Backbone as a printed PyTorch tensor [residue, N CA C, xyz], in Angstrom:
tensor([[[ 12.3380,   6.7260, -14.3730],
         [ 11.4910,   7.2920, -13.3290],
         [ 10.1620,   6.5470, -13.3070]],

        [[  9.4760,   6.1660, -12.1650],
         [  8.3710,   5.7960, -11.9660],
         [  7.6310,   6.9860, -11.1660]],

        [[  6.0150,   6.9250, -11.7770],
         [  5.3640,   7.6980, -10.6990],
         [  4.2150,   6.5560, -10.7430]],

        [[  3.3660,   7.2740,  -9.2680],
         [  2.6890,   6.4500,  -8.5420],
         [  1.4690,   7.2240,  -8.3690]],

        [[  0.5130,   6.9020,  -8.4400],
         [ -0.7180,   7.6960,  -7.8070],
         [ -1.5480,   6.6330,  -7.3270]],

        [[ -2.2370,   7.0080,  -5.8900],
         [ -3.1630,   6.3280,  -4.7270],
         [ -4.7650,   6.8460,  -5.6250]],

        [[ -5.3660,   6.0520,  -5.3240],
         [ -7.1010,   5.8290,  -5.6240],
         [ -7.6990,   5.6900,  -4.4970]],

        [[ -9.2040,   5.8540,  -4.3930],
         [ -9.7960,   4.8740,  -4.0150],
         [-10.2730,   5.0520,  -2.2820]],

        [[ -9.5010,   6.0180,  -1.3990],
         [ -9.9740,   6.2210,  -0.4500],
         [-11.4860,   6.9800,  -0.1720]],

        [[-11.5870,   7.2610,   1.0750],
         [-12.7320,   7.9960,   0.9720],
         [-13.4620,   7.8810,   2.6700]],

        [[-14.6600,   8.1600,   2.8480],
         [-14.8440,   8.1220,   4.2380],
         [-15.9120,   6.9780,   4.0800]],

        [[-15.5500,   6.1300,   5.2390],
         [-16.5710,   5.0950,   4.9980],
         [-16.7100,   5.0170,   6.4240]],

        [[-18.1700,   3.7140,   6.6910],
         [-18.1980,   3.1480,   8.1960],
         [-17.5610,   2.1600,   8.8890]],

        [[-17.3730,   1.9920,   9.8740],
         [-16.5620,   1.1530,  10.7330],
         [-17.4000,   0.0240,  10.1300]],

        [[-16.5790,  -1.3790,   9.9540],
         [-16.8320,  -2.5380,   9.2200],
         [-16.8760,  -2.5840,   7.5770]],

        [[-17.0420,  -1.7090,   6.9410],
         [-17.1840,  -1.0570,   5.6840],
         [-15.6740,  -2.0240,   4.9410]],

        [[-15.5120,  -1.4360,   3.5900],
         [-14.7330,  -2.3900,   3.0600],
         [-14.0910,  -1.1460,   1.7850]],

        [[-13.1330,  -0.9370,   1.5930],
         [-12.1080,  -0.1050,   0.1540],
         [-11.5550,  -0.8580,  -0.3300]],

        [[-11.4060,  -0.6140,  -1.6760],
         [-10.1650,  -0.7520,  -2.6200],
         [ -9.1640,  -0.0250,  -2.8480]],

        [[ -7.9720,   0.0270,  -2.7380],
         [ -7.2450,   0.9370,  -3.0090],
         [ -6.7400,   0.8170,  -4.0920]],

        [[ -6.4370,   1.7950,  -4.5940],
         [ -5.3790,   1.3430,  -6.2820],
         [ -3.9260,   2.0150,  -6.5440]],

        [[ -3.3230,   1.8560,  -6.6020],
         [ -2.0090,   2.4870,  -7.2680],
         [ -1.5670,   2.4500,  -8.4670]],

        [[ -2.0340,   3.2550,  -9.3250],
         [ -1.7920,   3.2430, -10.4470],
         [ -0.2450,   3.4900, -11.2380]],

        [[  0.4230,   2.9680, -11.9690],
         [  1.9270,   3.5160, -12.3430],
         [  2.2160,   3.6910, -13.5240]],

        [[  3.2060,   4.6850, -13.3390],
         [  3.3730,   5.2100, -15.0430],
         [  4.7610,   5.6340, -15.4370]],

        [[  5.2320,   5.4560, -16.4070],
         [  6.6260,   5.5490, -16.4080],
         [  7.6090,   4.3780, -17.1870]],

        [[  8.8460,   4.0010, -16.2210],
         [  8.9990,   2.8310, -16.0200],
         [  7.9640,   0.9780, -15.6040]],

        [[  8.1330,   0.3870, -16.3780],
         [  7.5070,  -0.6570, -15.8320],
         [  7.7430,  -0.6960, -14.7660]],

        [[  6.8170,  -1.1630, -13.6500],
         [  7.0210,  -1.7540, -12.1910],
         [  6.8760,  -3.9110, -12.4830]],

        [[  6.6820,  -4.2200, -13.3560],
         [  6.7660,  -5.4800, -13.0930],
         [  7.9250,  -6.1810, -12.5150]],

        [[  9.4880,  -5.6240, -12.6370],
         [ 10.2850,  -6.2540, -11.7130],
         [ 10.5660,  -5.4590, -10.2990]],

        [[  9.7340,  -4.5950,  -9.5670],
         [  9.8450,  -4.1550,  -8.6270],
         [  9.0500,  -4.3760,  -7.0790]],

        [[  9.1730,  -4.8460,  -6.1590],
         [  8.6530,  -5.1570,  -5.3310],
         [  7.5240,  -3.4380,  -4.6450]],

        [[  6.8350,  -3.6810,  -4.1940],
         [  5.6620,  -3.1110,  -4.2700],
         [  5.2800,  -2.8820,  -2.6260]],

        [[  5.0300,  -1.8680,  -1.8320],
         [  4.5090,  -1.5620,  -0.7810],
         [  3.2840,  -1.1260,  -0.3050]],

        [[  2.4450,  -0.8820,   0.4640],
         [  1.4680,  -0.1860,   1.2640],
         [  2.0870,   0.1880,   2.3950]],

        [[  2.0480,   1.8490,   2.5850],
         [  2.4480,   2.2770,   3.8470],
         [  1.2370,   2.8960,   4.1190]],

        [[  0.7160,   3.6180,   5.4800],
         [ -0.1460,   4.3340,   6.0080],
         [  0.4460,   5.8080,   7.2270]],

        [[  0.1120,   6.9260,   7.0300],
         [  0.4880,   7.6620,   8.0790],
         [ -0.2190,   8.4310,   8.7850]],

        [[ -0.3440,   8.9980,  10.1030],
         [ -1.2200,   9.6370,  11.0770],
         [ -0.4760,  11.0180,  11.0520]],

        [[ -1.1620,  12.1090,  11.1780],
         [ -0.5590,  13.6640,  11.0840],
         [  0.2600,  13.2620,  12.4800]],

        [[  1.5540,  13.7970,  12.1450],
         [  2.4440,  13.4840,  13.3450],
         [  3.2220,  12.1730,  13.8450]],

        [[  2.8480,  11.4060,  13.1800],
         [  3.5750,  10.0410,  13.1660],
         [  4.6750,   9.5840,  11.7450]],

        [[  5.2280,   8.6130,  11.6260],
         [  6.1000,   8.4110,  11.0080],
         [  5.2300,   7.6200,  10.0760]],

        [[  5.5380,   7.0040,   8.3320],
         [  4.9750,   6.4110,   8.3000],
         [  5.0230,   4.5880,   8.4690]],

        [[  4.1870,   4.0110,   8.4780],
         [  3.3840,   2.6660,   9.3150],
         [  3.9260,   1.8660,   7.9100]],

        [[  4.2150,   0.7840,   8.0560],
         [  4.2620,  -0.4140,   7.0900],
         [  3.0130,  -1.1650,   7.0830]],

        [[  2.5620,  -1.0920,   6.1270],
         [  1.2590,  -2.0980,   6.3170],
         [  1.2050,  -3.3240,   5.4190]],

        [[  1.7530,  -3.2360,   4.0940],
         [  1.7600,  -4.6170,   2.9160],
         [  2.8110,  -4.7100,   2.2020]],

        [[  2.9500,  -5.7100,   1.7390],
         [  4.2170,  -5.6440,   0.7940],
         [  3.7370,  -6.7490,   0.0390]],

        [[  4.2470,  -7.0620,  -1.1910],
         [  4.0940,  -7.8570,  -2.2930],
         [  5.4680,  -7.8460,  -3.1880]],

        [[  5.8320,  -9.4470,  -4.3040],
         [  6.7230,  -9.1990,  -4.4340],
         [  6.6960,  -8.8260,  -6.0900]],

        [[  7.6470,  -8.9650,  -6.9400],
         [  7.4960,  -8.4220,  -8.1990],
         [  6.7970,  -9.4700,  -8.8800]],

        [[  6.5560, -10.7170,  -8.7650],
         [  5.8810, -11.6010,  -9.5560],
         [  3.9010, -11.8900,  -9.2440]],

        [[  4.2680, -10.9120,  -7.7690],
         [  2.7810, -11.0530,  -6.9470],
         [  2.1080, -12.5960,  -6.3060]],

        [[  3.3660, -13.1160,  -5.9770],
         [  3.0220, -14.6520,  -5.6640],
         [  3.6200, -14.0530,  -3.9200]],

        [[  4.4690, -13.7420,  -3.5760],
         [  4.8220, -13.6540,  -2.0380],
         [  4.3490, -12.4020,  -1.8760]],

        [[  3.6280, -12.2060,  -0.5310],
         [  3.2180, -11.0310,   0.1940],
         [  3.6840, -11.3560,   2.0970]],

        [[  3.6800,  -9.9060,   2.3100],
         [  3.8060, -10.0830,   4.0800],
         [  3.2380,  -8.7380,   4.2910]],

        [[  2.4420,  -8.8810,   5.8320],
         [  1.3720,  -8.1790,   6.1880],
         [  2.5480,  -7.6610,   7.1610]],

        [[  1.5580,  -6.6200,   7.8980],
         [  2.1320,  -6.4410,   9.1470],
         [  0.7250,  -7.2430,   9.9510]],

        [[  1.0850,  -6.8760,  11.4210],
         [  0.7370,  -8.1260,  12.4970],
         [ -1.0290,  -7.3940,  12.7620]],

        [[ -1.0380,  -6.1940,  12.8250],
         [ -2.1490,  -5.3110,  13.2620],
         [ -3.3780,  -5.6050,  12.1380]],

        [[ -3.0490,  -5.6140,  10.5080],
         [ -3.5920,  -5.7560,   9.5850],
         [ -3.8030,  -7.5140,   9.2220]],

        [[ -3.2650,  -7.9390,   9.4780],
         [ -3.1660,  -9.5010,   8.6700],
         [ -4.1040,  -9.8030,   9.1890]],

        [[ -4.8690, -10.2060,   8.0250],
         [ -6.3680, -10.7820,   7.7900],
         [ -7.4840, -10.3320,   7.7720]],

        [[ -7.3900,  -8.7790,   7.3980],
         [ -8.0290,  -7.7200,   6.9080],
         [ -8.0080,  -7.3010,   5.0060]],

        [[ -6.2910,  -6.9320,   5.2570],
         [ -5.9090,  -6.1640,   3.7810],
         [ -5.5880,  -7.1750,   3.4200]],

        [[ -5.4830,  -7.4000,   1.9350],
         [ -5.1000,  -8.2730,   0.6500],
         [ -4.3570,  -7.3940,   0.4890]],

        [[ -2.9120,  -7.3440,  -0.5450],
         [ -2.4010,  -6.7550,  -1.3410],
         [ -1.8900,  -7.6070,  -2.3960]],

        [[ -1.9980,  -7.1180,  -3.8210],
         [ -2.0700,  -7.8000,  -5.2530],
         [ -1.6660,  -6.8710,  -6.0910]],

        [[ -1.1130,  -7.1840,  -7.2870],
         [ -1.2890,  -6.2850,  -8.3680],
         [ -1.4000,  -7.0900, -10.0600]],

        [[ -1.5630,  -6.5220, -10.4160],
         [ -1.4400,  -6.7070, -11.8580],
         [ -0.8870,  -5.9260, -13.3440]],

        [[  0.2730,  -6.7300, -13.3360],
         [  1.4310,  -5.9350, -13.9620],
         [  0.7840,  -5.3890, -15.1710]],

        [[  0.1000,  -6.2760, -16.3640],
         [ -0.8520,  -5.9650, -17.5300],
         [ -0.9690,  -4.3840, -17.1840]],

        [[ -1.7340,  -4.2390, -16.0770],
         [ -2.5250,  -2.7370, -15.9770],
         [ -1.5290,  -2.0940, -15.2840]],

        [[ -0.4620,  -2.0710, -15.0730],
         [  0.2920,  -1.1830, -13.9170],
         [ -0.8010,  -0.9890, -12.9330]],

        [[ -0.9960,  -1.9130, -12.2400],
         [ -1.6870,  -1.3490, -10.9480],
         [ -1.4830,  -2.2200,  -9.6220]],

        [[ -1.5610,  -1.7850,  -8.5370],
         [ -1.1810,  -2.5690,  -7.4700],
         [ -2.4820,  -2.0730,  -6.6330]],

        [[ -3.1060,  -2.8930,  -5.6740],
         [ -4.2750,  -3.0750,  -4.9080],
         [ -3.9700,  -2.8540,  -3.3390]],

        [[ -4.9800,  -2.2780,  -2.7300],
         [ -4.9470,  -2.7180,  -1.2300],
         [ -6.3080,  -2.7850,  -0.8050]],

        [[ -7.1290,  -3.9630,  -0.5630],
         [ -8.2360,  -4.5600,  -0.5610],
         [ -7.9090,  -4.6960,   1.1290]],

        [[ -9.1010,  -3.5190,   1.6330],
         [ -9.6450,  -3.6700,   3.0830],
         [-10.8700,  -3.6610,   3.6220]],

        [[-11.0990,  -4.7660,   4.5080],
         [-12.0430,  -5.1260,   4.7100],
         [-12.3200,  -5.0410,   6.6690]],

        [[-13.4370,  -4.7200,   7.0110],
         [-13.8640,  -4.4440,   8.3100],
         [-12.9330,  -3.5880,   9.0530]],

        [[-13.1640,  -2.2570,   8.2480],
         [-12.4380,  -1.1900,   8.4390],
         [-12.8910,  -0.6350,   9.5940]],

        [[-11.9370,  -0.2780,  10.7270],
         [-12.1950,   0.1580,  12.2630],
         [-11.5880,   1.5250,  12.2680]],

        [[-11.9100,   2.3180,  13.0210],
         [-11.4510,   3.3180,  13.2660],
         [ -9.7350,   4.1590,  13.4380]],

        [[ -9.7550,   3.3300,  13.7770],
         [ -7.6230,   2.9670,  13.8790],
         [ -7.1020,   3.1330,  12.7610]],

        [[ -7.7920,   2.3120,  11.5160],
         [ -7.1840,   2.5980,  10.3750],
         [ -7.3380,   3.5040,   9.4730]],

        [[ -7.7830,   4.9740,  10.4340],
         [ -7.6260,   6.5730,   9.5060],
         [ -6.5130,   6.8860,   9.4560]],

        [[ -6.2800,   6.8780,   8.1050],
         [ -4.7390,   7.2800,   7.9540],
         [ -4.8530,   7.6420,   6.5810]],

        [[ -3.6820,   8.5620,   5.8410],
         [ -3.0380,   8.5320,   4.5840],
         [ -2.2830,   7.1850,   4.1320]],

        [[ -3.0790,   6.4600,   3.0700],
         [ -2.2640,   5.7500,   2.8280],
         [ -1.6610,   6.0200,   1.5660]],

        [[ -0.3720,   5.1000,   1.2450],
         [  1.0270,   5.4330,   0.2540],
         [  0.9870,   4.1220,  -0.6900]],

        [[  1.6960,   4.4520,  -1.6140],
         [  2.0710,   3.2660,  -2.2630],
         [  3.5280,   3.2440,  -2.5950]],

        [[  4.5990,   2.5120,  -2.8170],
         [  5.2900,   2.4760,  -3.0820],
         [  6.1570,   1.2310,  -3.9430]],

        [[  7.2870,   1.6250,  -4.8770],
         [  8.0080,   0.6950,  -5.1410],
         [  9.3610,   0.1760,  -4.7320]],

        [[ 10.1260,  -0.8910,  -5.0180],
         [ 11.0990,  -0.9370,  -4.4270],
         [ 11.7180,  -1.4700,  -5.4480]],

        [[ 13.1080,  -1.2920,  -6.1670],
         [ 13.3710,  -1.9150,  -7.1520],
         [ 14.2440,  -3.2090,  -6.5950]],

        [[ 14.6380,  -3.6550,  -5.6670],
         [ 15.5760,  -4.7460,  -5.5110],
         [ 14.1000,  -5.7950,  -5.4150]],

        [[ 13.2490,  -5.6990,  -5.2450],
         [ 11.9410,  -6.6710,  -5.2850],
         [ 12.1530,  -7.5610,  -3.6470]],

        [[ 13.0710,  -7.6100,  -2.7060],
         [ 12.9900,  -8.3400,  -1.7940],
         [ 12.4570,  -7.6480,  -0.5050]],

        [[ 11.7450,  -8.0230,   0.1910],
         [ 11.0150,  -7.8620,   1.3540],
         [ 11.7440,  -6.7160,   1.8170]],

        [[ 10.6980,  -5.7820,   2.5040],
         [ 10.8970,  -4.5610,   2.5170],
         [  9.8810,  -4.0690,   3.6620]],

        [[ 10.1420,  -3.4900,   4.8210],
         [  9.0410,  -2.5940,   5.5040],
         [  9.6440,  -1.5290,   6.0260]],

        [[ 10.6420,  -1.4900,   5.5120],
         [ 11.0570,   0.4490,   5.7980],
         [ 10.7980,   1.4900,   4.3900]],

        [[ 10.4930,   2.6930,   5.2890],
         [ 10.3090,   3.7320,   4.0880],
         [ 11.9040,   3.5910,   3.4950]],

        [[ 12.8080,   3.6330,   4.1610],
         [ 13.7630,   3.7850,   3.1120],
         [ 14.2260,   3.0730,   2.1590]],

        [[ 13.8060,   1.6160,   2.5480],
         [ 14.0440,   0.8520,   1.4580],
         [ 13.0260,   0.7010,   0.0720]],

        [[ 12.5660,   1.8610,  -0.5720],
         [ 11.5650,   2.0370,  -1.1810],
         [ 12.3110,   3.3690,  -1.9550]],

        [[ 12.4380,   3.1050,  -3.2310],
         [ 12.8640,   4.2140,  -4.2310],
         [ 11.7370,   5.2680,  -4.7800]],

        [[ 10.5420,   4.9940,  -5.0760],
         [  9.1650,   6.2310,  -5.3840],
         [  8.2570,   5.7200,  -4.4250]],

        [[  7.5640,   6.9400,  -4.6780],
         [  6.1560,   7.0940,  -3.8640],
         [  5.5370,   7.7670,  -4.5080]],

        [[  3.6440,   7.3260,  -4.1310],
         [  2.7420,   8.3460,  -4.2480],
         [  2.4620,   9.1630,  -3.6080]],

        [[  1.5950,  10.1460,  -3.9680],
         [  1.2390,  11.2170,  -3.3550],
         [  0.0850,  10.7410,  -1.9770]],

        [[ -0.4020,   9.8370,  -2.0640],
         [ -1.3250,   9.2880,  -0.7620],
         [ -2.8930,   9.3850,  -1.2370]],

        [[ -4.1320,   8.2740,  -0.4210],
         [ -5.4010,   9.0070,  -0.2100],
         [ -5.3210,   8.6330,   0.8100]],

        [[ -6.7340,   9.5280,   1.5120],
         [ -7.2270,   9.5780,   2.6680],
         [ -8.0520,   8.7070,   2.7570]],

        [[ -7.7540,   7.6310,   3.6210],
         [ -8.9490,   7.1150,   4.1530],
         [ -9.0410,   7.3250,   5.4210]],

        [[-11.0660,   7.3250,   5.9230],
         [-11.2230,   7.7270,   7.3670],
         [-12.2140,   7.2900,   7.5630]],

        [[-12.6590,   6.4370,   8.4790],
         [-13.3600,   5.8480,   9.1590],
         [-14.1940,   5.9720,  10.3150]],

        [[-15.4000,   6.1070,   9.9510],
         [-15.9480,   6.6100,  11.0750],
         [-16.6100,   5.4930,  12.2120]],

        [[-16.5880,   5.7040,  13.1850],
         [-17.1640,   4.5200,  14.2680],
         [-19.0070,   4.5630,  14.0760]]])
C-alpha cells in the first residue's frame, strides 16, 4: 500500500507562485510513475503533470506547460508541483498520484493511489 498526502496549497495572488508537495509513505514510490491532477466542485478531475519513475521524462498538459514544473525526489519520498504566475483559472483541488506501470499516464484511472488533495485559490 502506498499513501499520499498533498502540501503546500493555500490562497495566494494572481501571478504569485506555490510549491506543492506530495509526500509518500508506505511502499517505495521510486519505481512508480507519478501524477498531478486538479479538480473544480462539479467537474471531473483535470490532468495537469506527470513524471516518470526515474524523474528524467515529464509531460504537461497544453493549458499549464510553462508554468508548473513537476519533479520528485525519491531519497525523500516526495514529488513536487512548482507553480508559477498563478491566474485565477487555476483554483482548484489539487491531487497527487501514483501509477505503478511508470508509463505515461493522464487518466484518473490509470493511477492506482491518491491523496487526499490541497486547496489552492487564487485570487485576481
Amino acid at each position: 500500500q502506498v499513501q499520499l498526502v498533498e502540501s503546500g496549497g493555500g490562497l495566494v495572488q494572481a501571478g504569485d507562485s506555490l510549491r506543492l508537495t506530495c509526500t509518500a509513505s508506505g511502499r517505495t514510490i521510486s519505481t512508480y510513475g507519478m501524477g498531478w491532477f486538479r479538480q473544480v466542485p462539479g467537474k471531473e478531475h483535470e490532468f495537469v503533470a506527470w513524471i516518470n519513475a526515474g524523474g528524467v521524462d515529464t509531460y504537461y498538459a497544453d493549458f499549464v506547460k510553462g508554468r508548473f514544473t513537476i519533479s520528485r525526489d525519491n531519497a525523500k519520498k516526495m514529488v513536487y508541483l512548482q507553480v508559477d504566475r498563478l491566474i485565477p483559472e487555476d483554483t482548484a483541488v489539487y491531487y497527487c498520484a501514483a501509477n505503478w506501470a511508470s508509463t505515461l499516464a493522464t487518466l484518473r484511472s490509470e493511477y492506482d493511489y491518491w491523496g487526499q488533495g490541497t486547496q489552492v485559490t487564487v485570487s485576481s
